[in-house]
Short mmCIF file of C-alpha atoms in Angstrom, two decimals:
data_model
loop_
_atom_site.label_atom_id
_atom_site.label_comp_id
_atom_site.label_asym_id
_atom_site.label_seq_id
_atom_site.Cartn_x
_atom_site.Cartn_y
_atom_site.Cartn_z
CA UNK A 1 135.78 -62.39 120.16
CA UNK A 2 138.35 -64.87 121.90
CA UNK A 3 137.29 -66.82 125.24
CA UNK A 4 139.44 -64.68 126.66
CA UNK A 5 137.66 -61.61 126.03
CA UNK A 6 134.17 -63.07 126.49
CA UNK A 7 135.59 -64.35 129.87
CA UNK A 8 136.99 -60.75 130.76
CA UNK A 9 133.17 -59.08 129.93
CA UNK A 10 131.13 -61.12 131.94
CA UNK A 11 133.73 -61.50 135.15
CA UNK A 12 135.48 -58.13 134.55
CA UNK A 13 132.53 -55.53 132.89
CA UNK A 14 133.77 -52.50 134.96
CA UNK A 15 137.22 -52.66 134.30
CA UNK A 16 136.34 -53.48 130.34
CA UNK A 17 134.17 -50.69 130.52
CA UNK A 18 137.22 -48.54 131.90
CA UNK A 19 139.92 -49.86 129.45
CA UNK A 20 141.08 -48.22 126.42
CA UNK A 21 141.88 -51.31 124.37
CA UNK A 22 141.59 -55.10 124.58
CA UNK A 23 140.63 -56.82 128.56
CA UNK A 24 141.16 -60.39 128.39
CA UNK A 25 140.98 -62.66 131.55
CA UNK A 26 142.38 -66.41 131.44
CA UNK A 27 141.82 -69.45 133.41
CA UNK A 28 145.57 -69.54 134.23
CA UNK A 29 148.92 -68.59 132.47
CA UNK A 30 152.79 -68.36 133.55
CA UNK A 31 152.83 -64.75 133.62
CA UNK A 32 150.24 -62.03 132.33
CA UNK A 33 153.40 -59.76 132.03
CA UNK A 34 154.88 -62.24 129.62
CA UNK A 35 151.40 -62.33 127.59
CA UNK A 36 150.95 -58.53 127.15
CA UNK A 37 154.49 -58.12 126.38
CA UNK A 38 154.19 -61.07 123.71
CA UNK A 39 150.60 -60.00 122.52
CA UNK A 40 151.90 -55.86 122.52
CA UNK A 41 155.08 -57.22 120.43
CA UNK A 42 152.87 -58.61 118.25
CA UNK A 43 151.02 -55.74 117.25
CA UNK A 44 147.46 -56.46 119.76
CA UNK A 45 146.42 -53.18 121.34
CA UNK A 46 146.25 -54.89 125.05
CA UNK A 47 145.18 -52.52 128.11
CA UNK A 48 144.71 -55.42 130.57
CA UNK A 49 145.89 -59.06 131.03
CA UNK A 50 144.26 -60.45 133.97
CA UNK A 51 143.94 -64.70 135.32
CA UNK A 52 142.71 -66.65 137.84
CA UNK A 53 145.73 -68.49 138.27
CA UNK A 54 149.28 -67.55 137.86
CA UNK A 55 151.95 -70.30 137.83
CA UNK A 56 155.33 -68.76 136.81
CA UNK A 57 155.27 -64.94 137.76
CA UNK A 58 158.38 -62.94 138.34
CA UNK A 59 159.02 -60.35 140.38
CA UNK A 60 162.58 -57.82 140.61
CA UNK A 61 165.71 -59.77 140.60
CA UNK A 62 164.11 -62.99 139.63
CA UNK A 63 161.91 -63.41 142.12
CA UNK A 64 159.18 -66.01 141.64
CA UNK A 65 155.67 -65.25 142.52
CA UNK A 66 152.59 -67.43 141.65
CA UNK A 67 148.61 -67.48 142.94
CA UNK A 68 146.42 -69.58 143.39
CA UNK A 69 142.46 -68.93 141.65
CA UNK A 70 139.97 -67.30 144.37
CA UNK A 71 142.81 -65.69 146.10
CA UNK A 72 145.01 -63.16 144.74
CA UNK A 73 144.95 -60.27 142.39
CA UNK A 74 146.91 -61.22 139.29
CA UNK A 75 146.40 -58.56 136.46
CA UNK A 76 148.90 -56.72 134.27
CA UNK A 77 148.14 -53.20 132.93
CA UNK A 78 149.65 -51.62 129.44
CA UNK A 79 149.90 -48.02 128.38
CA UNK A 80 151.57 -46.39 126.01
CA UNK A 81 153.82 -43.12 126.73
CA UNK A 82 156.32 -41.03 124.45
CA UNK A 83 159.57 -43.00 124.00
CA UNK A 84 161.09 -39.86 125.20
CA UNK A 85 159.73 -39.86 128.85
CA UNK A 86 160.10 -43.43 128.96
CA UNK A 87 163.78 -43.50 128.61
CA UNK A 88 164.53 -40.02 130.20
CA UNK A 89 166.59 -41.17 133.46
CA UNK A 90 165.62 -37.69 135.15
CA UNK A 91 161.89 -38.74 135.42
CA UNK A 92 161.15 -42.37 134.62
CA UNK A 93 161.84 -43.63 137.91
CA UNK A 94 158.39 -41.70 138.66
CA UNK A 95 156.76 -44.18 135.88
CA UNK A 96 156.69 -47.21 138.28
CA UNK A 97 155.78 -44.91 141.51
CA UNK A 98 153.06 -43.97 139.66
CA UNK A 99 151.78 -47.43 139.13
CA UNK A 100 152.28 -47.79 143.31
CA UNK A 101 150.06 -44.54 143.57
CA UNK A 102 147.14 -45.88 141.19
CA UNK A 103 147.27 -49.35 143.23
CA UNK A 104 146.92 -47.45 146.58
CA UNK A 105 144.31 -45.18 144.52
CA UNK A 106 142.25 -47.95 143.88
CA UNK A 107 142.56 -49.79 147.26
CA UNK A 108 141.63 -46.82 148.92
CA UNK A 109 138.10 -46.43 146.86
CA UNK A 110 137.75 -50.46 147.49
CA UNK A 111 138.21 -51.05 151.38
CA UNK A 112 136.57 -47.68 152.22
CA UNK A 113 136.43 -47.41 156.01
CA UNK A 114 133.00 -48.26 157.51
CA UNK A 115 132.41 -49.63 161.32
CA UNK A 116 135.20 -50.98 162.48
CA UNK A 117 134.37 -54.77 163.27
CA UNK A 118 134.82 -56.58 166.09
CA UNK A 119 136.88 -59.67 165.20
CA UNK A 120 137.96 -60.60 161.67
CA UNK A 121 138.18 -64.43 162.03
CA UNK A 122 135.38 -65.26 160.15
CA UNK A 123 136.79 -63.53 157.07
CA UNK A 124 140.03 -65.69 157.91
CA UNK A 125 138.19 -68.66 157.84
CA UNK A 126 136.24 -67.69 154.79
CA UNK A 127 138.11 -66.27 151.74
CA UNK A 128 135.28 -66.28 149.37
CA UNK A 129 133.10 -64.34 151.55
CA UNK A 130 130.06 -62.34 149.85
CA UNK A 131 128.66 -59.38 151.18
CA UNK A 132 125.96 -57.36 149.73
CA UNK A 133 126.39 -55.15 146.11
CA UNK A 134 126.14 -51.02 146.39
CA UNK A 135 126.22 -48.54 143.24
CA UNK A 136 130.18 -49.70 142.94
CA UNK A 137 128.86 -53.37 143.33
CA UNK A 138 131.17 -53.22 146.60
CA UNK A 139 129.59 -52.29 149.94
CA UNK A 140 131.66 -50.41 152.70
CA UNK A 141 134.46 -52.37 154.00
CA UNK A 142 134.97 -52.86 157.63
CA UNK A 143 138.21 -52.73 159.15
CA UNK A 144 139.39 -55.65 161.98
CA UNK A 145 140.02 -54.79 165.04
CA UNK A 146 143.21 -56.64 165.91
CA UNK A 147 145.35 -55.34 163.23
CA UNK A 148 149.10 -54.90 163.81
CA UNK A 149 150.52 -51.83 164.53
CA UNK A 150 149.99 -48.36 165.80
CA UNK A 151 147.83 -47.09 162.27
CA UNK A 152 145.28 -50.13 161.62
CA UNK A 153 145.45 -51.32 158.03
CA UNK A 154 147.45 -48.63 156.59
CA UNK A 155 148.46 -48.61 152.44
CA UNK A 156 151.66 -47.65 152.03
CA UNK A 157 154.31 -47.97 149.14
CA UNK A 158 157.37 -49.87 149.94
CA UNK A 159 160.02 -48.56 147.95
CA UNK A 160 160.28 -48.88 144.70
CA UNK A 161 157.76 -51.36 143.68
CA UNK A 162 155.87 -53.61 147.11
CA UNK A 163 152.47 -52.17 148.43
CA UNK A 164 152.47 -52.52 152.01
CA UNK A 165 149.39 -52.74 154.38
CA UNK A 166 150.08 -52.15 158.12
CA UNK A 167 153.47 -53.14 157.91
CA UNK A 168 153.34 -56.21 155.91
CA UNK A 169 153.74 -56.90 152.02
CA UNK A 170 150.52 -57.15 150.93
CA UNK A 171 151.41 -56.92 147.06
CA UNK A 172 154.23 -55.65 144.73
CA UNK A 173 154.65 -54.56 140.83
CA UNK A 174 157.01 -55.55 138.10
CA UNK A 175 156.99 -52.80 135.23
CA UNK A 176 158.72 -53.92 132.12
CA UNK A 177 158.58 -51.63 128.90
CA UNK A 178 157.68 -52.74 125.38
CA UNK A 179 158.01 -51.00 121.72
CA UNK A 180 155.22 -51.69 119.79
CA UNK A 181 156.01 -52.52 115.98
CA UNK A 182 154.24 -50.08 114.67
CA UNK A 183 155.30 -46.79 116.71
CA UNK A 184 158.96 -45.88 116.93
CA UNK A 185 158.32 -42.86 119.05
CA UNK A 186 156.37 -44.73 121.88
CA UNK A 187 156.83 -47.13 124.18
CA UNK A 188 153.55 -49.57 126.12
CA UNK A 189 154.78 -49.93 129.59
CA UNK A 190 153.47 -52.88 131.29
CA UNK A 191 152.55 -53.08 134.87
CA UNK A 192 152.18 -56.55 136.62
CA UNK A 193 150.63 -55.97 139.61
CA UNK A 194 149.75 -58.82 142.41
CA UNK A 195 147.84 -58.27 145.46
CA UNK A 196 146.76 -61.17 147.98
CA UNK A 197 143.38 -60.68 148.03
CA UNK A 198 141.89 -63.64 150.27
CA UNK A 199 145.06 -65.73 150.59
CA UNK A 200 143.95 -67.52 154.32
CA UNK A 201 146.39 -66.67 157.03
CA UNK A 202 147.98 -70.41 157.36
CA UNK A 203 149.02 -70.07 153.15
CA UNK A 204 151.07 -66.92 153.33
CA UNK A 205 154.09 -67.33 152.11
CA UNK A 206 155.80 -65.22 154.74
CA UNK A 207 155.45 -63.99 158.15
CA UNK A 208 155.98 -60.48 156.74
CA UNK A 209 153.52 -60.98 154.35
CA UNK A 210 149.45 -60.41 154.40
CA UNK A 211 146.17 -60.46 152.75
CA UNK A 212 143.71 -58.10 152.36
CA UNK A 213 140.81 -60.21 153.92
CA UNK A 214 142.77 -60.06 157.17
CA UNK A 215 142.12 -55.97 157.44
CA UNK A 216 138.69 -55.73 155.97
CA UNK A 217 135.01 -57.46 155.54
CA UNK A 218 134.76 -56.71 151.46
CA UNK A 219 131.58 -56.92 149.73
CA UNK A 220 131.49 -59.45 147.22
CA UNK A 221 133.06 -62.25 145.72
CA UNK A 222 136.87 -62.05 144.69
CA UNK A 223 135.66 -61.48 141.01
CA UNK A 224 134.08 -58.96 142.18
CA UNK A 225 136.84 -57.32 144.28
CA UNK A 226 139.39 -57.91 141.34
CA UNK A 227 137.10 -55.86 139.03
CA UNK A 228 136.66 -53.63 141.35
CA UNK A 229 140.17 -52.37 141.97
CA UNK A 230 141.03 -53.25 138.27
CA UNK A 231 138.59 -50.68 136.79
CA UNK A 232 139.69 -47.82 139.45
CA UNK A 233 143.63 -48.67 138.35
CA UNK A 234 143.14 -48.16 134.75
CA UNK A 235 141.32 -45.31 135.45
CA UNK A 236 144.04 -43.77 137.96
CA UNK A 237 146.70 -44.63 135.69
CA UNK A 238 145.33 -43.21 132.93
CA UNK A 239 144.87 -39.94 134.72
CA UNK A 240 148.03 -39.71 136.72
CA UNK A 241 150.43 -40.99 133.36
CA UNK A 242 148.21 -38.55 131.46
CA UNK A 243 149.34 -35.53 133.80
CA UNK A 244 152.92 -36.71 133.84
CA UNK A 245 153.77 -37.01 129.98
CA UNK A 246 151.90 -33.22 129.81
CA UNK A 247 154.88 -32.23 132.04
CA UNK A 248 157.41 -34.38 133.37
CA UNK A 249 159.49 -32.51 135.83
CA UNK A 250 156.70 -30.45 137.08
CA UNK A 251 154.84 -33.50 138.21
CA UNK A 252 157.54 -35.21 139.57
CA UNK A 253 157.81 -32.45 142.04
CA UNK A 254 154.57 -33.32 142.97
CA UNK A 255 154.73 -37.19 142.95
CA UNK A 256 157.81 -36.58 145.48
CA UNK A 257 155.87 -34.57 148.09
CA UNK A 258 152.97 -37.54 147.82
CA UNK A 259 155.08 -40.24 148.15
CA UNK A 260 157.09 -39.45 150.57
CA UNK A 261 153.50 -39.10 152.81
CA UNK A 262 152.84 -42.80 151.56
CA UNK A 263 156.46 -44.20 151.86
CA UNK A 264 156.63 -47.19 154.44
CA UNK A 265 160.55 -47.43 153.72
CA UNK A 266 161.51 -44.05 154.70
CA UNK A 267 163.09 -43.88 158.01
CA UNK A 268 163.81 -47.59 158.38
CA UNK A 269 166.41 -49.69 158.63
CA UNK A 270 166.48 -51.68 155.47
CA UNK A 271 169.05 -53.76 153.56
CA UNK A 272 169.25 -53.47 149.64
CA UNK A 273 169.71 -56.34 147.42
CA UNK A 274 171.84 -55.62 144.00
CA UNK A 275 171.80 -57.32 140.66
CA UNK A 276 175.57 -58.10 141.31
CA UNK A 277 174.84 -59.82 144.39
CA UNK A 278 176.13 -57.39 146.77
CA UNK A 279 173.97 -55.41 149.46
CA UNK A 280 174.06 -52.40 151.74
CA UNK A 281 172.60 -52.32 154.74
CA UNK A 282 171.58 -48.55 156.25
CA UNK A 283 168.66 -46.29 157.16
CA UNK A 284 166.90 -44.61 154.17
CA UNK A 285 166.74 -41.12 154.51
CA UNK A 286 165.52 -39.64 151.48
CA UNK A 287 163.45 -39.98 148.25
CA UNK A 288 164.81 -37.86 145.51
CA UNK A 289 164.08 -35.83 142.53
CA UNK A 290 164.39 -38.78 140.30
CA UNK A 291 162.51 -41.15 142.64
CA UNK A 292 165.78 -42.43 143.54
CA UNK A 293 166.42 -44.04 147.40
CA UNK A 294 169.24 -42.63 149.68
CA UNK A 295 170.63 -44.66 151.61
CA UNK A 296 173.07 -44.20 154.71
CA UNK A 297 175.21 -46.93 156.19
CA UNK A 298 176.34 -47.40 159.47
CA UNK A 299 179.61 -45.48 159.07
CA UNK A 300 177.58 -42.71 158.03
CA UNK A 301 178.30 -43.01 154.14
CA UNK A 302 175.45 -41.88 151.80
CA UNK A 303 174.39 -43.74 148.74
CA UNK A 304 171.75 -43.36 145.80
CA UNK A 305 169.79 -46.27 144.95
CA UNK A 306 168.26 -46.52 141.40
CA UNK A 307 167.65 -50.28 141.18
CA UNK A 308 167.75 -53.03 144.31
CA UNK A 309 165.28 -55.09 146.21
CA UNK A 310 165.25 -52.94 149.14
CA UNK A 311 164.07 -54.57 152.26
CA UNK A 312 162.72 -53.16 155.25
CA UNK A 313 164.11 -54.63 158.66
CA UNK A 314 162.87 -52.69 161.28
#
């Protein structure tokens, strides 16, 4: 057994238990999307990749993204699909929605809402907070009072790939597909998915950007949080990719109707970034079929997105 394995069985034993294949956590690595894809590529049956520390993530369109160790969610999931749903344009967009739905999934069983507490600074001023163990070795989390915004600490998906929590990024996902060497008819899609965890207020990198710590009291050490939402990921992505490959278009009917209720970009005005450099700036009106973003400009044209960094600005 590598170090990384032993490491990922004593810090991570409920996602390990979880996983179908290998769960290794590092001390810190560029990317753990970059790892699975290397270690898949090489013939390693990987279902997680997790680290403390992160130093050269990437994100859609190049974006950078790094974390620092006690703070932030840095894990990467693998599973393997048919080739034939992977690369079907009709349905994969629903492929990386459904890694957005397993996140919020997983949040959702992790910062379960208990008493609402009165103030939330001493979380702020304490990121490695611990709080007492239950049967999911998390207790109830307690949402703060002086939240942003109209719904207090609501998930929501921005789309096609940030998880938003009352109205600021509090994550996002990079999916990135590999062919193992020894299947021709499937393909191991990886999911990178980063989530500030206790990131303190003053080291956001954005004003638009938060940490989950500032919504809720959670039980635990950040170990212990990580695992937490790790284990209930792999289990809702096995489940929801499960249902999917048994029938494609059927369930992307229903994957529409569920993320539209959990889609923070609909009805905003948002501006979307291409890989050509150009942008559009509109409302978006719709989610389609094919998980595709409509867009309408100001002079009332209508376009389909596909691919962009779509930002929401109001």
């Amino acid at each position: 057994m590598t170090a990384a394995a032993r490491r990922a069985g004593e810090r991570m034993p409920r996602t390990v238990a979880a996983a179908d294949g290998e769960v290794l956590l590092f001390d810190t690595v560029g990317s753990t999307n970059t790892v699975a894809r290397e270690l898949i590529a090489g013939g390693r049956r990987i279902a997680v990749i997790a680290t403390d520390e992160q130093t050269a993530g990437r994100g859609r369109l190049d974006h950078t993204w790094s974390s620092a160790a006690g703070e932030s969610f840095t894990v990467s999931f693998a599973i393997v699909v048919p080739r034939a749903v992977a690369t079907d344009a009709s349905v994969n967009g629903w492929l990386q929605m459904i890694a957005g739905l397993s996140a919020l999934d997983a949040l959702d069983g992790v910062v379960r809402h208990g008493t609402r507490a009165e103030a939330c600074d001493d979380v702020r001023a304490n990121s490695a907070t611990r709080m007492r163990d239950d049967a999911d070795g998390l207790g109830d989390a307690m949402p703060c009072d002086d939240a942003d915004g109209p719904d207090n600490a609501a998930l929501q998906l921005k789309w096609p790939n940030d998880i938003f929590c009352d109205g600021k990024k509090l994550g996002g996902i990079l999916a990135e597909m590999v062919f193992p060497p020894d299947d021709p008819q499937s393909v191991a899609l990886i999911f990178g998915i980063g989530l500030n965890i206790a990131v303190p207020a003053d080291r956001l990198p954005t004003a638009q950007a938060t940490s989950l710590q500032l919504h809720w009291r959670l039980d635990g050490t950040t170990d212990d949080v990580r695992d937490a939402i790790a284990a209930k990921i792999v289990a809702a992505l096995r489940s929801r990719i499960a249902w999917f490959v048994a029938d494609p278009r059927g369930d992307a009917r229903d994957l529409l109707a569920e993320t539209r209720g959990v889609c923070w970009t609909l009805g905003h005005d948002v501006e979307a970034h291409f890989t050509d450099g150009s942008t559009l700036r509109g409302i978006a009106v719709a989610l389609n079929d094919d998980a595709s973003l409509t867009i309408r400009d100001v002079d009332g044209n209508v376009r389909i997105v596909r691919t962009a960094d779509v930002g929401v600005l109001g």
